[in-house]
Amino acid sequence: MTSVKAPAPAGRRQQRARQTRRRILAAAHDLFERHGYATTTVQEIAEQADVAWQTVYSVFGTKAAVLSAVFDVAVAGDDEPVPVPERPFVQAIRDTADPRDKARIFARQLRDSGARTAGVLSVIESAASTDPEIAGLWRKLQGQRLHGMTLAVSSFQEQGVLRPGLSTARAADILWLYTGPWAYRALVTERGWTMDEYETWLADTLHAQLMDDRAGQ
């Protein structure tokens, strides 16, 4: 009599599925940064992740969705389903009353996220010039970032630490600029600044551009 193998428990299946997803994203991140989006194929991603190419499509649907997920993991630092407003660094910024400390915490987070995302953002930005689907992804990401920065400066305003005379819209634009990939690429990647130098400059710049020195005193 042929024995029938019992299916793996749901928890174990979910764990394997998550591990497979992580392998695909790690492979895609590496290949996209080394070869670019257009020349990287789903087959190559699958081979490096040691899965079938059908698995990549089954998990993500499209190559563009893979790239989008690569960015999501890079910006968060993990694949945990925790919204940005609930991340510890956001709570830390909210809890401290000192404007300079707020800028320092923000700068530390941007230093870490910049190191993770600068490469993949370059891939997205470059691919957006020729691929309409990636162009849409680029616009979506920029819009999401502006929305997040608007929430941040609205919180600054509510706490009374936003620089007098600075509107939330203008403050959000300033923060949007400095939280983008351009300053990190220019200063760290191209000019060779150390991470500590970049973080210090960013903290000082955010404080000078956005914060009211009289607050928290």
XYZ file of N, CA and C in Angstrom:
651
model
N 0.846 -1.184 0.000
C 0.000 0.000 0.000
C 0.884 1.238 0.000
N 0.614 2.122 -0.914
C 1.418 3.339 -1.025
C 0.993 4.342 0.037
N 1.988 4.805 0.787
C 1.670 5.786 1.831
C 1.492 7.159 1.210
N 0.613 7.935 1.751
C 0.357 9.293 1.283
C 1.026 10.262 2.237
N 1.901 11.101 1.681
C 2.619 12.071 2.506
C 1.668 13.185 2.947
N 1.642 13.412 4.216
C 0.751 14.458 4.743
C 1.262 15.833 4.326
N 0.339 16.731 4.004
C 0.765 18.084 3.641
C 1.422 18.795 4.812
N 2.359 19.672 4.489
C 3.034 20.422 5.544
C 2.039 21.333 6.249
N 2.211 21.530 7.541
C 1.319 22.444 8.261
C 1.331 23.827 7.628
N 0.227 24.555 7.805
C 0.095 25.859 7.172
C 1.226 26.795 7.567
N 1.626 26.763 8.853
C 2.696 27.640 9.309
C 4.002 27.365 8.600
N 4.295 26.072 8.381
C 5.538 25.710 7.702
C 5.480 26.099 6.234
N 4.321 25.954 5.604
C 4.179 26.360 4.205
C 4.377 27.866 4.066
N 3.799 28.616 4.985
C 3.954 30.069 4.940
C 5.405 30.480 5.134
N 6.101 29.773 6.005
C 7.506 30.079 6.243
C 8.330 29.802 4.993
N 8.048 28.670 4.337
C 8.778 28.342 3.104
C 8.469 29.354 2.018
N 7.206 29.758 1.918
C 6.820 30.742 0.912
C 7.527 32.076 1.166
N 7.645 32.439 2.427
C 8.326 33.698 2.762
C 9.813 33.609 2.441
N 10.420 32.469 2.720
C 11.834 32.282 2.400
C 12.062 32.332 0.891
N 11.140 31.730 0.130
C 11.243 31.771 -1.327
C 11.144 33.208 -1.821
N 10.205 33.954 -1.265
C 10.031 35.362 -1.652
C 11.295 36.164 -1.353
N 11.886 35.919 -0.205
C 13.108 36.644 0.163
C 14.256 36.305 -0.786
N 14.372 35.035 -1.174
C 15.441 34.649 -2.098
C 15.261 35.323 -3.455
N 14.017 35.367 -3.915
C 13.737 36.017 -5.204
C 14.092 37.500 -5.135
N 13.703 38.160 -4.069
C 13.967 39.592 -3.950
C 15.455 39.881 -3.809
N 16.166 39.044 -3.074
C 17.609 39.234 -2.925
C 18.312 39.060 -4.273
N 17.900 38.046 -5.016
C 18.486 37.816 -6.336
C 18.163 38.967 -7.276
N 16.919 39.411 -7.264
C 16.509 40.500 -8.147
C 17.246 41.790 -7.805
N 17.374 42.071 -6.515
C 18.078 43.285 -6.088
C 19.503 43.280 -6.629
N 20.174 42.178 -6.472
C 21.558 42.060 -6.946
C 21.639 42.213 -8.466
N 20.789 41.520 -9.192
C 20.842 41.550 -10.651
C 20.432 42.907 -11.214
N 19.396 43.505 -10.646
C 18.957 44.819 -11.121
C 20.072 45.860 -10.957
N 20.739 45.836 -9.804
C 21.790 46.823 -9.567
C 23.022 46.549 -10.427
N 23.313 45.299 -10.702
C 24.513 44.971 -11.499
C 24.276 45.127 -12.998
N 23.075 44.781 -13.462
C 22.840 44.738 -14.902
C 21.762 45.699 -15.401
N 21.024 46.315 -14.469
C 19.927 47.174 -14.879
C 18.631 46.405 -14.999
N 17.541 47.159 -15.076
C 16.226 46.524 -15.119
C 15.939 45.863 -16.462
N 16.199 46.578 -17.538
C 15.786 46.095 -18.853
C 16.487 44.803 -19.238
N 17.779 44.689 -18.924
C 18.542 43.519 -19.375
C 18.437 42.332 -18.422
N 17.892 42.546 -17.239
C 17.705 41.439 -16.306
C 16.400 40.712 -16.641
N 16.475 39.412 -16.800
C 15.291 38.633 -17.142
C 14.749 37.907 -15.914
N 13.497 37.552 -15.981
C 12.887 36.768 -14.912
C 13.575 35.415 -14.786
N 14.000 34.861 -15.911
C 14.707 33.589 -15.881
C 15.995 33.703 -15.071
N 16.745 34.795 -15.266
C 17.986 34.998 -14.514
C 17.712 35.161 -13.021
N 16.657 35.894 -12.700
C 16.284 36.051 -11.294
C 15.960 34.696 -10.690
N 15.182 33.908 -11.414
C 14.783 32.590 -10.928
C 15.998 31.679 -10.718
N 16.922 31.701 -11.675
C 18.104 30.847 -11.562
C 18.949 31.232 -10.352
N 19.133 32.530 -10.131
C 19.946 32.958 -8.988
C 19.243 32.674 -7.667
N 17.914 32.725 -7.678
C 17.146 32.434 -6.464
C 16.907 30.940 -6.271
N 17.303 30.144 -7.273
C 17.131 28.691 -7.237
C 15.652 28.305 -7.154
N 14.855 28.952 -8.022
C 13.447 28.602 -8.141
C 13.107 28.524 -9.629
N 11.948 28.009 -9.931
C 11.479 27.982 -11.315
C 11.009 29.376 -11.713
N 11.133 29.704 -13.012
C 10.713 31.039 -13.442
C 9.223 31.236 -13.225
N 8.457 30.119 -13.289
C 7.014 30.228 -13.044
C 6.726 30.681 -11.612
N 7.635 30.316 -10.695
C 7.455 30.707 -9.293
C 7.540 32.218 -9.133
N 8.460 32.837 -9.865
C 8.600 34.292 -9.793
C 7.293 34.955 -10.212
N 6.747 34.496 -11.329
C 5.478 35.055 -11.795
C 4.340 34.747 -10.836
N 4.365 33.565 -10.244
C 3.306 33.175 -9.317
C 3.305 34.058 -8.068
N 4.501 34.396 -7.602
C 4.620 35.188 -6.374
C 4.357 36.667 -6.626
N 4.874 37.186 -7.753
C 4.841 38.634 -7.968
C 3.967 39.088 -9.143
N 3.781 38.261 -10.120
C 2.944 38.626 -11.259
C 3.721 39.182 -12.429
N 4.542 40.212 -12.203
C 5.306 40.836 -13.283
C 6.709 41.186 -12.800
N 7.605 41.421 -13.745
C 8.967 41.842 -13.380
C 8.925 43.215 -12.714
N 8.032 44.091 -13.171
C 7.903 45.407 -12.553
C 7.473 45.288 -11.094
N 6.609 44.331 -10.792
C 6.177 44.119 -9.414
C 7.328 43.621 -8.549
N 8.220 42.842 -9.159
C 9.412 42.404 -8.435
C 10.257 43.615 -8.054
N 10.471 44.518 -9.008
C 11.264 45.713 -8.745
C 10.617 46.566 -7.655
N 9.318 46.715 -7.714
C 8.605 47.483 -6.698
C 8.789 46.857 -5.314
N 8.709 45.541 -5.235
C 8.881 44.850 -3.955
C 10.320 44.950 -3.460
N 11.278 44.928 -4.384
C 12.684 45.113 -4.010
C 12.855 46.468 -3.320
N 12.236 47.496 -3.890
C 12.334 48.820 -3.277
C 11.674 48.840 -1.903
N 10.488 48.253 -1.773
C 9.765 48.258 -0.504
C 10.622 47.658 0.612
N 11.280 46.540 0.321
C 12.119 45.896 1.334
C 13.348 46.751 1.629
N 13.914 47.358 0.586
C 15.105 48.187 0.780
C 14.803 49.394 1.652
N 13.685 50.052 1.407
C 13.388 51.276 2.160
C 13.029 50.954 3.608
N 12.379 49.817 3.843
C 11.991 49.450 5.202
C 13.119 48.757 5.959
N 13.978 48.060 5.232
C 15.043 47.303 5.869
C 14.636 45.881 6.216
N 13.369 45.551 5.970
C 12.862 44.204 6.218
C 11.566 44.034 5.438
N 11.003 42.830 5.514
C 9.742 42.591 4.813
C 8.576 42.421 5.780
N 8.725 42.990 6.981
C 7.646 42.912 7.957
C 6.508 43.849 7.546
N 5.265 43.420 7.719
C 4.114 44.246 7.315
C 3.798 45.346 8.326
N 4.782 46.206 8.568
C 4.609 47.293 9.539
C 4.597 48.614 8.786
N 3.502 49.373 8.822
C 3.450 50.655 8.122
C 4.519 51.617 8.643
N 4.973 52.511 7.765
C 6.012 53.461 8.154
C 5.623 54.264 9.394
N 4.384 54.794 9.502
C 4.037 55.585 10.697
C 4.160 54.813 12.008
N 4.197 53.474 11.923
C 4.302 52.668 13.132
C 5.722 52.181 13.389
N 6.666 52.602 12.555
C 8.053 52.194 12.733
C 8.651 52.912 13.949
N 9.596 52.273 14.660
C 10.165 52.875 15.879
C 10.785 54.251 15.660
N 11.433 54.493 14.518
C 12.087 55.782 14.324
C 11.058 56.911 14.230
N 9.881 56.624 13.665
C 8.833 57.647 13.579
C 8.342 57.995 14.979
N 8.159 56.969 15.795
C 7.720 57.206 17.175
C 8.778 57.978 17.948
N 10.048 57.666 17.712
C 11.133 58.360 18.412
C 11.173 59.842 18.035
N 10.975 60.137 16.741
C 10.941 61.532 16.297
C 9.773 62.258 16.948
N 8.644 61.590 17.008
C 7.442 62.206 17.582
C 7.613 62.451 19.079
N 8.297 61.528 19.782
C 8.357 61.597 21.240
C 9.341 62.633 21.764
N 10.391 62.918 21.009
C 11.366 63.879 21.509
C 10.894 65.304 21.256
N 11.117 66.178 22.235
C 10.663 67.566 22.105
C 11.717 68.464 21.471
N 12.973 68.078 21.560
C 14.063 68.922 21.067
C 14.137 68.858 19.541
N 14.011 69.997 18.843
C 14.055 70.001 17.375
C 15.352 69.427 16.819
N 16.470 69.707 17.481
C 17.743 69.187 16.979
C 17.798 67.671 17.100
N 17.216 67.144 18.171
C 17.169 65.687 18.317
C 16.273 65.061 17.244
N 15.167 65.733 16.929
C 14.305 65.241 15.859
C 15.093 65.142 14.555
N 15.859 66.192 14.251
C 16.648 66.198 13.022
C 17.700 65.103 13.040
N 18.311 64.863 14.199
C 19.336 63.818 14.308
C 18.746 62.429 14.075
N 17.587 62.167 14.676
C 16.957 60.851 14.500
C 16.567 60.655 13.037
N 16.002 61.707 12.442
C 15.614 61.635 11.034
C 16.841 61.370 10.162
N 17.932 62.079 10.458
C 19.147 61.919 9.662
C 19.720 60.511 9.782
N 19.682 59.935 10.962
C 20.178 58.566 11.135
C 19.348 57.574 10.307
N 18.036 57.757 10.325
C 17.173 56.890 9.528
C 17.456 57.060 8.035
N 17.632 58.303 7.590
C 17.878 58.555 6.174
C 19.249 58.065 5.740
N 20.203 58.116 6.648
C 21.525 57.541 6.360
C 21.384 56.047 6.078
N 20.677 55.340 6.950
C 20.532 53.894 6.799
C 19.701 53.536 5.568
N 18.580 54.232 5.377
C 17.725 53.914 4.239
C 18.390 54.323 2.929
N 19.165 55.420 2.955
C 19.878 55.838 1.751
C 20.860 54.785 1.280
N 21.564 54.180 2.220
C 22.516 53.130 1.865
C 21.814 51.925 1.236
N 20.592 51.647 1.709
C 19.860 50.494 1.184
C 19.174 50.784 -0.141
N 18.734 52.031 -0.347
C 17.848 52.313 -1.478
C 18.492 53.061 -2.639
N 19.659 53.671 -2.432
C 20.249 54.504 -3.487
C 20.423 53.730 -4.787
N 20.907 52.502 -4.680
C 21.147 51.703 -5.882
C 19.869 51.344 -6.613
N 18.875 50.848 -5.871
C 17.642 50.419 -6.528
C 16.866 51.621 -7.054
N 16.955 52.765 -6.372
C 16.294 53.957 -6.897
C 16.944 54.422 -8.194
N 18.249 54.247 -8.302
C 18.928 54.566 -9.559
C 18.419 53.666 -10.683
N 18.187 52.400 -10.354
C 17.648 51.458 -11.330
C 16.261 51.902 -11.783
N 15.406 52.263 -10.830
C 14.044 52.681 -11.164
C 14.059 53.971 -11.974
N 14.851 54.936 -11.529
C 14.912 56.225 -12.216
C 15.410 56.055 -13.648
N 16.417 55.218 -13.834
C 16.960 54.993 -15.174
C 15.956 54.270 -16.069
N 15.327 53.228 -15.536
C 14.370 52.451 -16.329
C 13.133 53.264 -16.668
N 12.798 54.240 -15.819
C 11.599 55.044 -16.041
C 11.673 55.864 -17.324
N 12.881 56.125 -17.808
C 13.024 56.937 -19.015
C 12.627 56.189 -20.277
N 12.565 54.868 -20.208
C 12.242 54.078 -21.405
C 11.087 53.105 -21.208
N 10.721 52.824 -19.981
C 9.680 51.834 -19.703
C 8.478 52.534 -19.056
N 7.333 52.611 -19.746
C 6.164 53.316 -19.196
C 5.696 52.745 -17.864
N 5.782 51.433 -17.699
C 5.324 50.830 -16.444
C 6.215 51.264 -15.289
N 7.525 51.308 -15.518
C 8.443 51.741 -14.467
C 8.344 53.250 -14.260
N 8.043 53.983 -15.320
C 7.804 55.424 -15.164
C 6.635 55.659 -14.211
N 5.602 54.845 -14.349
C 4.470 54.938 -13.439
C 4.861 54.597 -12.013
N 5.728 53.584 -11.857
C 6.210 53.209 -10.528
C 7.017 54.342 -9.921
N 7.875 54.973 -10.724
C 8.690 56.091 -10.235
C 7.795 57.236 -9.736
N 6.777 57.578 -10.528
C 5.867 58.652 -10.119
C 5.120 58.268 -8.844
N 4.710 57.023 -8.762
C 3.993 56.556 -7.579
C 4.866 56.650 -6.335
N 6.110 56.231 -6.442
C 7.012 56.270 -5.297
C 7.295 57.705 -4.857
N 7.477 58.587 -5.841
C 7.728 59.983 -5.497
C 6.503 60.601 -4.816
N 5.313 60.266 -5.314
C 4.093 60.761 -4.694
C 3.919 60.240 -3.277
N 4.226 58.965 -3.071
C 4.117 58.384 -1.740
C 5.093 59.044 -0.776
N 6.280 59.331 -1.265
C 7.283 59.966 -0.405
C 6.858 61.383 -0.032
N 6.310 62.121 -0.997
C 5.838 63.464 -0.693
C 4.706 63.422 0.328
N 3.821 62.445 0.196
C 2.737 62.299 1.166
C 3.302 62.023 2.558
N 4.286 61.142 2.625
C 4.903 60.837 3.916
C 5.585 62.042 4.528
N 6.265 62.841 3.697
C 6.940 64.029 4.204
C 5.934 65.090 4.649
N 4.790 65.154 3.982
C 3.734 66.086 4.388
C 3.203 65.718 5.766
N 3.028 64.423 6.015
C 2.596 63.983 7.339
C 3.637 64.330 8.395
N 4.916 64.177 8.036
C 5.988 64.462 8.990
C 6.007 65.935 9.382
N 5.961 66.818 8.384
C 6.039 68.247 8.709
C 4.743 68.738 9.357
N 3.625 68.091 9.071
C 2.379 68.435 9.761
C 2.510 68.127 11.249
N 3.199 67.014 11.558
C 3.457 66.678 12.952
C 4.387 67.708 13.586
N 5.394 68.157 12.841
C 6.286 69.198 13.351
C 5.496 70.470 13.674
N 4.586 70.815 12.778
C 3.789 72.021 12.982
C 2.902 71.887 14.219
N 2.274 70.737 14.370
C 1.404 70.502 15.523
C 2.185 70.581 16.833
N 3.438 70.154 16.802
C 4.266 70.179 18.002
C 4.957 71.522 18.212
N 4.766 72.442 17.276
C 5.339 73.768 17.427
C 6.815 73.869 17.169
N 7.368 72.933 16.367
C 8.814 72.963 16.102
C 9.138 73.355 14.660
N 8.124 73.596 13.841
C 8.375 73.985 12.459
C 8.824 75.448 12.420
N 9.786 75.745 11.557
C 10.338 77.103 11.479
C 9.227 78.100 11.163
N 9.175 79.231 11.887
C 8.134 80.237 11.660
C 8.159 80.750 10.220
N 6.972 80.922 9.656
C 6.858 81.440 8.301
C 6.997 80.390 7.214
N 7.282 79.157 7.604
C 7.454 78.073 6.630
C 6.157 77.281 6.545
N 5.544 77.262 5.376
C 4.300 76.506 5.211
C 4.583 75.020 5.201
N 3.562 74.234 5.513
C 3.757 72.777 5.496
C 4.055 72.286 4.086
N 3.449 72.925 3.082
C 3.699 72.496 1.693
C 5.154 72.736 1.316
N 5.690 73.920 1.653
C 7.079 74.212 1.321
C 8.029 73.329 2.145
N 7.701 73.124 3.417
C 8.529 72.266 4.264
C 8.541 70.833 3.738
N 7.382 70.350 3.287
C 7.311 68.992 2.737
C 8.163 68.882 1.476
N 8.161 69.926 0.649
C 9.000 69.917 -0.558
C 10.477 69.855 -0.195
N 10.878 70.627 0.816
C 12.278 70.617 1.251
C 12.670 69.237 1.766
N 11.812 68.668 2.601
C 12.099 67.350 3.154
C 12.087 66.293 2.059
N 11.183 66.425 1.108
C 11.123 65.512 -0.040
C 12.447 65.517 -0.804
N 13.018 66.708 -0.987
C 14.294 66.805 -1.698
C 15.403 66.100 -0.941
N 15.535 66.392 0.335
C 16.655 65.843 1.098
C 16.492 64.361 1.412
N 15.272 63.860 1.381
C 15.074 62.437 1.634
C 15.130 61.617 0.351
N 15.295 62.256 -0.768
C 15.436 61.544 -2.039
C 16.824 60.955 -2.194
N 17.076 60.287 -3.303
C 18.364 59.606 -3.497
C 19.482 60.517 -3.966
N 19.137 61.755 -4.353
C 20.111 62.588 -5.055
C 21.249 63.051 -4.169
N 20.940 63.529 -2.965
C 21.999 64.014 -2.072
C 22.918 62.873 -1.660
N 22.342 61.715 -1.356
C 23.158 60.564 -0.965
C 24.094 60.166 -2.099
N 23.565 60.078 -3.309
C 24.398 59.677 -4.444
C 25.502 60.689 -4.704
N 25.140 61.985 -4.636
C 26.118 63.020 -4.944
C 27.241 63.069 -3.911
N 26.881 63.010 -2.634
C 27.873 63.219 -1.587
C 28.606 61.945 -1.172
N 27.873 60.853 -1.037
C 28.491 59.600 -0.579
C 29.066 58.807 -1.747
N 28.221 58.557 -2.760
C 28.659 57.716 -3.873
C 29.680 58.419 -4.752
N 29.403 59.682 -5.112
C 30.268 60.373 -6.059
C 31.408 61.141 -5.391
N 31.135 61.818 -4.284
C 32.157 62.637 -3.656
C 32.910 61.922 -2.556
N 32.470 60.736 -2.190
C 33.222 59.926 -1.247
C 33.101 60.316 0.211
N 32.013 61.038 0.578
C 31.815 61.347 1.989
C 31.614 60.059 2.782
N 32.078 60.054 4.029
C 31.794 58.921 4.899
C 30.326 58.983 5.329
N 29.832 57.871 5.817
C 28.455 57.843 6.282
C 28.253 58.779 7.468
N 29.256 58.862 8.343
C 29.146 59.769 9.486
C 29.098 61.225 9.023
N 29.917 61.582 8.051
C 29.913 62.942 7.524
C 28.560 63.274 6.894
N 28.029 62.324 6.148
C 26.730 62.545 5.505
C 25.632 62.711 6.542
N 25.628 61.870 7.551
C 24.594 61.942 8.586
C 24.655 63.273 9.331
N 25.866 63.720 9.690
C 26.020 64.984 10.397
C 25.541 66.152 9.548
N 25.943 66.156 8.265
C 25.499 67.226 7.362
C 23.989 67.235 7.225
N 23.399 66.066 7.084
C 21.955 65.978 6.883
C 21.207 66.442 8.129
N 21.679 66.052 9.314
C 21.031 66.486 10.550
C 21.094 68.006 10.681
N 22.267 68.576 10.406
C 22.418 70.030 10.489
C 21.536 70.745 9.457
N 21.472 70.186 8.268
C 20.696 70.806 7.194
C 19.195 70.754 7.490
N 18.711 69.606 7.919
C 17.289 69.483 8.244
C 16.918 70.409 9.387
N 17.780 70.497 10.381
C 17.503 71.382 11.509
C 17.457 72.833 11.050
N 18.437 73.242 10.253
C 18.496 74.635 9.815
C 17.349 74.995 8.880
N 16.963 74.070 8.019
C 15.946 74.354 7.021
C 14.522 74.287 7.578
N 14.294 73.444 8.578
C 12.916 73.144 8.972
C 12.537 73.521 10.391
N 13.514 73.539 11.292
C 13.166 73.592 12.708
C 13.256 74.991 13.317
N 12.417 75.197 14.331
C 12.406 76.429 15.104
C 13.338 76.241 16.290
N 14.438 77.010 16.335
C 15.420 76.863 17.418
C 14.837 77.179 18.793
N 13.768 77.967 18.831
C 13.211 78.354 20.116
C 12.376 77.246 20.727
N 11.929 76.291 19.913
C 11.097 75.206 20.423
C 11.924 74.257 21.278
N 11.317 73.676 22.248
C 11.970 72.701 23.084
C 12.870 73.313 24.138
N 12.929 74.641 24.213
C 13.782 75.295 25.207
C 12.990 75.597 26.466
